[in-house]
Short mmCIF file of C-alpha atoms in Angstrom, two decimals:
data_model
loop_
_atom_site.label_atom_id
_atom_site.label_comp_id
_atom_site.label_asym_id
_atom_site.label_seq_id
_atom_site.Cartn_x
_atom_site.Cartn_y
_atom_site.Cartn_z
CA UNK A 245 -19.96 19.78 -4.93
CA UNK A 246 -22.06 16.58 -3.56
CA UNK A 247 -25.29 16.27 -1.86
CA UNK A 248 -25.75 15.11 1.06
CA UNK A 249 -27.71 11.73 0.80
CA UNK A 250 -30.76 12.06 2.32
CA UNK A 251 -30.86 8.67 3.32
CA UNK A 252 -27.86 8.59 5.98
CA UNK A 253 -28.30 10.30 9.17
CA UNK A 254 -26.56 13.52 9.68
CA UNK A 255 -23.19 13.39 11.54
CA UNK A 256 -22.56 15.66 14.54
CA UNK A 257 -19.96 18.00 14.03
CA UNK A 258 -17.84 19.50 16.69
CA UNK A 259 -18.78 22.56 18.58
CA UNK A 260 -18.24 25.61 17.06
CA UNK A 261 -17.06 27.46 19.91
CA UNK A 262 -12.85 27.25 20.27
CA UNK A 263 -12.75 26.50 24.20
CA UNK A 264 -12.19 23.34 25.93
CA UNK A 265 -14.75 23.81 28.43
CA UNK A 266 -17.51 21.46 25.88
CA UNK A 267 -20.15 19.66 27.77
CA UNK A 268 -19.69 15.60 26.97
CA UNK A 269 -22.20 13.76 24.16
CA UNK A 270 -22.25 14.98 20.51
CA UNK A 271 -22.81 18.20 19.58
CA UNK A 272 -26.20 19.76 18.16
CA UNK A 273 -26.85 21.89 15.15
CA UNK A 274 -28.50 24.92 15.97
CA UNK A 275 -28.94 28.26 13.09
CA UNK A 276 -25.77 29.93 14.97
CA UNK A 277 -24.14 26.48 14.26
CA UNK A 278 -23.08 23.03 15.89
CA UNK A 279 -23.10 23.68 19.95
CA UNK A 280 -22.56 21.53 22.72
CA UNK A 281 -24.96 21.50 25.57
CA UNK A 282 -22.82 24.30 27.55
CA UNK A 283 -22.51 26.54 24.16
CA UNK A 284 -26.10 26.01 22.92
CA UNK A 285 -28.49 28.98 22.83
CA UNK A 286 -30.35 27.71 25.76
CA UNK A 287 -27.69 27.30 28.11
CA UNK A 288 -26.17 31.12 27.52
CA UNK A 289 -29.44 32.84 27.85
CA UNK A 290 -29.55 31.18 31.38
CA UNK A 291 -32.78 28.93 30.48
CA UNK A 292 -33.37 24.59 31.04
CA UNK A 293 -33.02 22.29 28.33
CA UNK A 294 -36.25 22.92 25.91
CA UNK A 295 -37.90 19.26 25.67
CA UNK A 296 -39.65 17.86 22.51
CA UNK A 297 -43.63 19.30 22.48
CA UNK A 298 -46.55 18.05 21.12
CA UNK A 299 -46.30 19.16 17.60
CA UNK A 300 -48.22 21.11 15.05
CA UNK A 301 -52.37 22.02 16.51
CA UNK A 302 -54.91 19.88 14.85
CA UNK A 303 -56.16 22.59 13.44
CA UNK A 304 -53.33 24.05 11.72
CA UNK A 305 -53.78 22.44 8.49
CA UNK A 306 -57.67 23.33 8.20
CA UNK A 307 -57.18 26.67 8.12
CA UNK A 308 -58.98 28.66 5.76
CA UNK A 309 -56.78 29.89 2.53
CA UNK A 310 -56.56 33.32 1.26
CA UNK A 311 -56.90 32.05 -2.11
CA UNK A 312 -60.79 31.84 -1.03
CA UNK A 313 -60.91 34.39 0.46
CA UNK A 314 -59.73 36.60 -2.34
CA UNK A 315 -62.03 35.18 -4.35
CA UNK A 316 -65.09 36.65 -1.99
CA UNK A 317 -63.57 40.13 -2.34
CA UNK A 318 -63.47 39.75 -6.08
CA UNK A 319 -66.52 38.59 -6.79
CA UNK A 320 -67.40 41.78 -4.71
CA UNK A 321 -65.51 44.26 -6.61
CA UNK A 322 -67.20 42.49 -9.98
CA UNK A 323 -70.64 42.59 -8.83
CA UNK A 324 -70.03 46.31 -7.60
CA UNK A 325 -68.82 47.29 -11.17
CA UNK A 326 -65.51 48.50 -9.62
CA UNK A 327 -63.16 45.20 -11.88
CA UNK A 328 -63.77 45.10 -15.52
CA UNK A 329 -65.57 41.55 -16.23
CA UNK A 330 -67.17 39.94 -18.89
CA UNK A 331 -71.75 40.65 -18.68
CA UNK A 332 -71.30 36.82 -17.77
CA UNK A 333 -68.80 37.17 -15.01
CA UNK A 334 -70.88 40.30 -13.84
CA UNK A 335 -73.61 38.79 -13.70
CA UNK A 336 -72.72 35.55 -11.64
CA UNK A 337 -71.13 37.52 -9.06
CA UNK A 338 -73.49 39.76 -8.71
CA UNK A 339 -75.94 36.41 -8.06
CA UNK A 340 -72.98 34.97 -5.86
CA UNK A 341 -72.83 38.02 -3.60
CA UNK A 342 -76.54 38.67 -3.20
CA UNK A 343 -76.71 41.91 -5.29
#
């Protein structure tokens, strides 16, 4: 089994629909499959041709992780003697979370 080179632009299949009733100009891939412009899920639900947006928000890559956030809760659950820690470990969170 070969990989497809990542290289090469991907060639448009046919539509996966058996009719003959296929809009002209190549074919899409959509998850259901390569469609046509008549067949694609736009077109059967009855709604206009989606057109390209603006992307991903700004802020979507600053977004606070949960890894930090987990880490607020633990150092919580340490200072409040309810996670087994080392006097150290105790001790720091109990200084990082004000107790």
């Amino acid at each position: 089994m070969t990989q497809p080179d990542a290289r090469q632009p991907r060639q448009a299949g046919p539509c996966d629909v058996p009719r003959d009733d296929h809009a002209p100009g190549p074919a899409r891939l959509y998850p259901c499959g390569w469609r046509c412009n008549t067949h694609a899920p736009w077109a059967l639900a009855g709604q206009p041709e989606p057109q390209p947006g603006r992307g991903w928000p700004a802020a979507a890559w600053t977004t606070p992780s949960p890894i930090n956030d987990s880490r607020v809760h633990d150092a919580r659950a340490i200072a409040s003697g309810k996670r087994r820690s080392s006097p150290q470990a105790y001790r720091a969170a109990q200084t990082a979370t004000g107790r």
